[in-house]
Amino acid sequence: MEIIIHPTVKEASEEAARLIAKHISNKPDAVIGLATGSTPLPLYRALIEMKLDWSHVTTFNLDEYIGLPREHPQTYHSFMWENLFRHTNIKAENVNIPDGNAAAIPAHCAEYEKRILVAGGIDIQVLGIGSDGHIGFNEPTSSLASRTRIKTLTKQTIEDNARFFGSTEEVPKHVITMGIGTIMDARQNILLAFGQNKAKAIAGAVEGPITAVNPASALQMHAVTKVFLDDAAAGELERANYFRWVHDNKPDWQKI
Ligand code: F6R
């Protein structure tokens, strides 16, 4: 894991955006995995400002709530069109988001996995992290080898996400999520975490043991994962100053 700590969310998000932009300009038909939630919003704003050519890009979203009508403002379908896609020239047929209203969920999940393979695999997967260490919606104790499937959210995640819905009762309990095995197959992962309430999960993921209790810790076994943090999310890392030192002393050719 490479840990990149910036004083502000804006600086961290802009560096992550430069990495994705560079990849898309080198490979116009890139396959990009995307996340939702509050964390990637400044990244998406930075990407929109860069006016990239998305016309050949294919995207796969990590997850979706089960049972909300597709046009509900809190579906990840609505989120992605509102916050990224409608501001780009991406083709609707190249956008892949799990269907939370699929009639046969296991078959849909298997088909989603197949679609990723047919697209050539994910080049860069954007990830956020839950305060309990989840990535995608792989809650603690998820199999580290899991594939796309249905999951039940923890009470903690339902409480965390109630801010988008108005009350905990309105948050769906079930979701479709890429598995940790699916995420581990991406050629590169970019994990973003901002704010003090992510500091404990980040410390566990980066410096703790690899354990299904902190699903993001599986990324320690991924060859190319960059973790972009603000100072607050880095607040419980014992080696924060070492990570800053590494970033400040990169050879020019390695800088993003
Ligand atoms: C969303 C996702 C989740 C979120 C996580 C953090 O697609 O996969 O893992 O990244 O719940 O959410 P925020 O960014 O709202 O704190």
Short mmCIF file of C-alpha atoms and ligand atoms in Angstrom, two decimals:
data_model
loop_
_atom_site.label_atom_id
_atom_site.label_comp_id
_atom_site.label_asym_id
_atom_site.label_seq_id
_atom_site.Cartn_x
_atom_site.Cartn_y
_atom_site.Cartn_z
CA MET A 1 0.00 0.00 0.00
CA GLU A 2 1.16 3.51 -0.76
CA ILE A 3 -0.16 6.05 1.74
CA ILE A 4 -0.51 9.61 0.46
CA ILE A 5 -1.42 12.20 3.10
CA HIS A 6 -2.42 15.76 2.24
CA PRO A 7 -3.43 18.57 4.60
CA THR A 8 -6.77 18.99 2.82
CA VAL A 9 -9.44 16.88 1.11
CA LYS A 10 -9.10 19.09 -1.98
CA GLU A 11 -5.38 18.40 -2.44
CA ALA A 12 -5.79 14.65 -1.86
CA SER A 13 -8.75 14.46 -4.27
CA GLU A 14 -6.92 16.47 -6.93
CA GLU A 15 -3.93 14.14 -6.83
CA ALA A 16 -6.23 11.12 -7.17
CA ALA A 17 -8.00 12.87 -10.08
CA ARG A 18 -4.66 13.47 -11.84
CA LEU A 19 -3.87 9.77 -11.55
CA ILE A 20 -7.19 8.77 -13.13
CA ALA A 21 -6.92 11.49 -15.81
CA LYS A 22 -3.43 10.31 -16.76
CA HIS A 23 -4.70 6.76 -17.07
CA ILE A 24 -7.65 7.75 -19.27
CA SER A 25 -5.43 9.87 -21.53
CA ASN A 26 -2.98 6.95 -21.93
CA LYS A 27 -5.78 4.41 -22.39
CA PRO A 28 -8.94 6.08 -23.77
CA ASP A 29 -10.94 2.83 -23.43
CA ALA A 30 -10.02 2.44 -19.76
CA VAL A 31 -12.26 0.48 -17.40
CA ILE A 32 -12.81 2.49 -14.22
CA GLY A 33 -14.49 1.20 -11.05
CA LEU A 34 -16.41 3.84 -9.13
CA ALA A 35 -17.74 4.41 -5.62
CA THR A 36 -20.51 6.58 -4.18
CA GLY A 37 -21.01 8.34 -0.83
CA SER A 38 -19.61 11.67 0.35
CA THR A 39 -15.94 10.78 -0.03
CA PRO A 40 -15.50 10.69 -3.83
CA LEU A 41 -17.52 13.88 -4.50
CA PRO A 42 -14.48 16.24 -4.58
CA LEU A 43 -12.68 13.69 -6.81
CA TYR A 44 -15.63 13.66 -9.22
CA ARG A 45 -15.76 17.48 -9.21
CA ALA A 46 -12.04 17.59 -10.06
CA LEU A 47 -12.50 15.05 -12.88
CA ILE A 48 -15.43 17.06 -14.29
CA GLU A 49 -13.31 20.24 -14.30
CA MET A 50 -10.62 18.40 -16.29
CA LYS A 51 -13.10 17.88 -19.17
CA LEU A 52 -11.72 14.43 -19.99
CA ASP A 53 -12.89 12.39 -22.94
CA TRP A 54 -15.08 9.64 -21.44
CA SER A 55 -16.52 8.54 -24.79
CA HIS A 56 -14.62 5.23 -24.82
CA VAL A 57 -14.43 4.69 -21.04
CA THR A 58 -16.39 1.87 -19.38
CA THR A 59 -17.35 2.12 -15.71
CA PHE A 60 -18.43 -0.38 -13.08
CA ASN A 61 -19.90 0.79 -9.79
CA LEU A 62 -19.16 -1.08 -6.61
CA ASP A 63 -22.63 -1.39 -5.20
CA GLU A 64 -26.32 -0.51 -5.14
CA TYR A 65 -29.18 -0.61 -2.65
CA ILE A 66 -31.76 -3.34 -3.16
CA GLY A 67 -35.41 -2.43 -3.57
CA LEU A 68 -35.34 1.33 -4.21
CA PRO A 69 -36.94 2.43 -7.49
CA ARG A 70 -34.07 3.21 -9.90
CA GLU A 71 -34.98 6.90 -10.10
CA HIS A 72 -35.11 7.32 -6.29
CA PRO A 73 -32.67 10.16 -5.46
CA GLN A 74 -30.65 7.91 -3.13
CA THR A 75 -29.98 5.04 -5.52
CA TYR A 76 -26.38 4.84 -6.61
CA HIS A 77 -27.72 4.99 -10.17
CA SER A 78 -29.14 8.48 -9.43
CA PHE A 79 -26.03 9.47 -7.48
CA MET A 80 -23.65 8.62 -10.32
CA TRP A 81 -25.66 10.37 -13.04
CA GLU A 82 -26.16 13.45 -10.86
CA ASN A 83 -22.59 13.77 -9.57
CA LEU A 84 -20.45 12.55 -12.46
CA PHE A 85 -21.87 11.01 -15.61
CA ARG A 86 -24.22 13.79 -16.75
CA HIS A 87 -21.27 16.21 -16.67
CA THR A 88 -19.22 14.03 -19.05
CA ASN A 89 -19.57 12.56 -22.53
CA ILE A 90 -19.73 8.96 -21.24
CA LYS A 91 -22.03 6.66 -23.22
CA ALA A 92 -24.93 5.27 -21.16
CA GLU A 93 -24.26 1.79 -22.57
CA ASN A 94 -20.76 1.87 -21.06
CA VAL A 95 -22.06 2.54 -17.54
CA ASN A 96 -22.50 -0.52 -15.30
CA ILE A 97 -24.20 -0.29 -11.90
CA PRO A 98 -25.68 -3.32 -10.12
CA ASP A 99 -29.46 -3.47 -10.55
CA GLY A 100 -31.05 -3.30 -7.13
CA ASN A 101 -34.36 -4.43 -8.64
CA ALA A 102 -33.06 -7.50 -10.47
CA ALA A 103 -35.62 -10.32 -10.38
CA ALA A 104 -32.97 -12.99 -9.69
CA ILE A 105 -30.22 -11.42 -7.62
CA PRO A 106 -27.67 -14.30 -7.64
CA ALA A 107 -27.92 -14.59 -11.45
CA HIS A 108 -27.57 -10.82 -11.81
CA CYS A 109 -24.47 -10.81 -9.57
CA ALA A 110 -22.86 -13.63 -11.59
CA GLU A 111 -23.65 -11.72 -14.79
CA TYR A 112 -22.11 -8.52 -13.34
CA GLU A 113 -18.88 -10.40 -12.64
CA LYS A 114 -18.92 -11.75 -16.20
CA ARG A 115 -19.43 -8.24 -17.62
CA ILE A 116 -16.30 -7.05 -15.78
CA LEU A 117 -14.31 -9.91 -17.31
CA VAL A 118 -15.67 -9.27 -20.80
CA ALA A 119 -14.68 -5.58 -20.45
CA GLY A 120 -11.11 -6.74 -19.80
CA GLY A 121 -11.10 -6.26 -16.02
CA ILE A 122 -11.01 -3.05 -14.01
CA ASP A 123 -7.94 -0.84 -14.53
CA ILE A 124 -8.49 1.49 -11.57
CA GLN A 125 -11.07 0.95 -8.82
CA VAL A 126 -12.04 3.94 -6.67
CA LEU A 127 -12.93 3.00 -3.08
CA GLY A 128 -14.19 4.76 0.02
CA ILE A 129 -14.13 3.13 3.44
CA GLY A 130 -16.85 2.77 6.05
CA SER A 131 -16.23 3.75 9.65
CA ASP A 132 -16.28 -0.03 10.30
CA GLY A 133 -13.64 -0.70 7.61
CA HIS A 134 -16.01 -1.85 4.86
CA ILE A 135 -15.04 -1.41 1.20
CA GLY A 136 -17.86 -1.61 -1.29
CA PHE A 137 -20.50 -2.88 1.10
CA ASN A 138 -18.35 -5.76 2.31
CA GLU A 139 -19.11 -5.44 5.98
CA PRO A 140 -16.79 -6.81 8.70
CA THR A 141 -16.42 -10.62 8.52
CA SER A 142 -17.11 -10.64 4.76
CA SER A 143 -15.05 -13.31 3.05
CA LEU A 144 -11.81 -11.83 1.76
CA ALA A 145 -12.38 -13.94 -1.37
CA SER A 146 -16.01 -12.86 -1.89
CA ARG A 147 -17.49 -11.99 -5.28
CA THR A 148 -20.46 -9.78 -6.24
CA ARG A 149 -23.43 -10.77 -4.09
CA ILE A 150 -26.18 -9.61 -1.73
CA LYS A 151 -25.10 -8.29 1.69
CA THR A 152 -26.98 -7.09 4.75
CA LEU A 153 -25.75 -3.75 6.06
CA THR A 154 -24.62 -3.44 9.67
CA LYS A 155 -26.56 -1.16 12.00
CA GLN A 156 -23.47 1.09 12.03
CA THR A 157 -23.56 1.54 8.24
CA ILE A 158 -27.33 2.12 8.29
CA GLU A 159 -26.80 4.83 10.92
CA ASP A 160 -23.89 6.34 8.95
CA ASN A 161 -26.00 6.46 5.76
CA ALA A 162 -29.21 7.72 7.40
CA ARG A 163 -27.93 11.27 6.75
CA PHE A 164 -28.77 10.77 3.06
CA PHE A 165 -32.29 9.45 3.74
CA GLY A 166 -33.61 11.39 6.73
CA SER A 167 -34.01 8.40 9.08
CA THR A 168 -32.48 4.97 9.70
CA GLU A 169 -35.83 3.30 8.85
CA GLU A 170 -35.63 4.57 5.28
CA VAL A 171 -32.15 3.11 4.59
CA PRO A 172 -32.45 -0.23 2.75
CA LYS A 173 -30.99 -3.11 4.76
CA HIS A 174 -29.81 -5.05 1.72
CA VAL A 175 -27.40 -4.19 -1.05
CA ILE A 176 -25.62 -5.75 -3.99
CA THR A 177 -21.86 -5.25 -3.74
CA MET A 178 -18.77 -6.34 -5.60
CA GLY A 179 -16.91 -8.76 -3.36
CA ILE A 180 -13.50 -8.26 -1.84
CA GLY A 181 -12.18 -10.82 -4.34
CA THR A 182 -13.68 -8.70 -7.16
CA ILE A 183 -11.97 -5.57 -5.79
CA MET A 184 -8.68 -7.44 -5.39
CA ASP A 185 -8.81 -8.32 -9.12
CA ALA A 186 -8.69 -4.64 -10.13
CA ARG A 187 -5.26 -3.81 -11.55
CA GLN A 188 -5.06 -0.76 -9.29
CA ASN A 189 -7.09 0.42 -6.29
CA ILE A 190 -7.42 3.98 -5.07
CA LEU A 191 -8.84 4.19 -1.56
CA LEU A 192 -9.93 7.64 -0.37
CA ALA A 193 -10.69 8.48 3.26
CA PHE A 194 -11.30 11.88 4.80
CA GLY A 195 -12.18 13.04 8.28
CA GLN A 196 -11.55 11.92 11.81
CA ASN A 197 -14.35 9.35 11.82
CA LYS A 198 -12.35 7.27 9.30
CA ALA A 199 -9.06 7.43 11.26
CA LYS A 200 -9.56 4.22 13.25
CA ALA A 201 -10.67 2.17 10.23
CA ILE A 202 -7.69 3.49 8.24
CA ALA A 203 -5.20 2.69 11.01
CA GLY A 204 -6.57 -0.86 11.16
CA ALA A 205 -6.55 -1.26 7.37
CA VAL A 206 -3.01 0.04 6.90
CA GLU A 207 -1.14 -0.92 10.06
CA GLY A 208 -3.30 -3.65 11.56
CA PRO A 209 -3.37 -7.34 10.76
CA ILE A 210 -5.09 -8.60 7.61
CA THR A 211 -8.48 -9.57 8.93
CA ALA A 212 -12.06 -9.91 7.70
CA VAL A 213 -13.01 -7.78 10.71
CA ASN A 214 -11.51 -4.82 8.83
CA PRO A 215 -12.27 -5.68 5.19
CA ALA A 216 -10.08 -2.84 3.83
CA SER A 217 -7.05 -4.57 5.41
CA ALA A 218 -7.28 -7.12 2.54
CA LEU A 219 -5.76 -4.37 0.36
CA GLN A 220 -2.42 -5.03 2.10
CA MET A 221 -2.31 -8.07 -0.22
CA HIS A 222 -3.00 -5.96 -3.34
CA ALA A 223 0.10 -5.08 -5.37
CA VAL A 224 -0.96 -1.59 -6.52
CA THR A 225 -3.11 0.23 -3.98
CA LYS A 226 -2.82 3.93 -3.24
CA VAL A 227 -4.54 5.34 -0.15
CA PHE A 228 -5.31 9.07 -0.30
CA LEU A 229 -5.95 10.65 3.10
CA ASP A 230 -6.39 14.07 4.64
CA ASP A 231 -4.57 14.81 7.91
CA ALA A 232 -7.66 13.93 9.97
CA ALA A 233 -8.11 10.45 8.46
CA ALA A 234 -4.36 9.86 8.96
CA GLY A 235 -4.67 10.90 12.60
CA GLU A 236 -4.29 7.39 14.10
CA LEU A 237 -1.51 6.13 11.83
CA GLU A 238 1.67 5.46 13.81
CA ARG A 239 3.80 5.90 10.71
CA ALA A 240 2.06 9.00 9.30
CA ASN A 241 5.30 10.99 9.24
CA TYR A 242 7.11 8.20 7.43
CA PHE A 243 4.37 8.15 4.77
CA ARG A 244 4.65 11.96 4.38
CA TRP A 245 8.45 11.65 4.09
CA VAL A 246 8.13 9.01 1.33
CA HIS A 247 5.69 11.18 -0.63
CA ASP A 248 7.85 14.32 -0.27
CA ASN A 249 10.96 12.47 -1.45
CA LYS A 250 9.64 10.69 -4.52
CA PRO A 251 11.83 10.68 -7.59
CA ASP A 252 10.34 13.01 -10.24
CA TRP A 253 9.34 10.14 -12.52
CA GLN A 254 7.15 8.68 -9.76
CA LYS A 255 5.21 11.88 -9.03
CA ILE A 256 1.54 12.06 -10.04
C1 F6R B 1 -20.10 3.34 -1.74
C2 F6R B 1 -19.28 2.39 -1.01
C3 F6R B 1 -19.01 2.52 0.46
C4 F6R B 1 -18.61 3.93 0.85
C5 F6R B 1 -18.40 4.01 2.35
C6 F6R B 1 -18.02 5.40 2.80
O1 F6R B 1 -20.18 3.02 -3.10
O2 F6R B 1 -18.86 1.46 -1.61
O3 F6R B 1 -17.98 1.63 0.80
O4 F6R B 1 -17.42 4.28 0.17
O5 F6R B 1 -19.58 3.62 3.00
O6 F6R B 1 -19.07 6.28 2.58
P1 F6R B 1 -18.87 7.85 2.73
O7 F6R B 1 -17.93 8.25 1.64
O8 F6R B 1 -20.24 8.44 2.50
O9 F6R B 1 -18.31 8.09 4.07
#
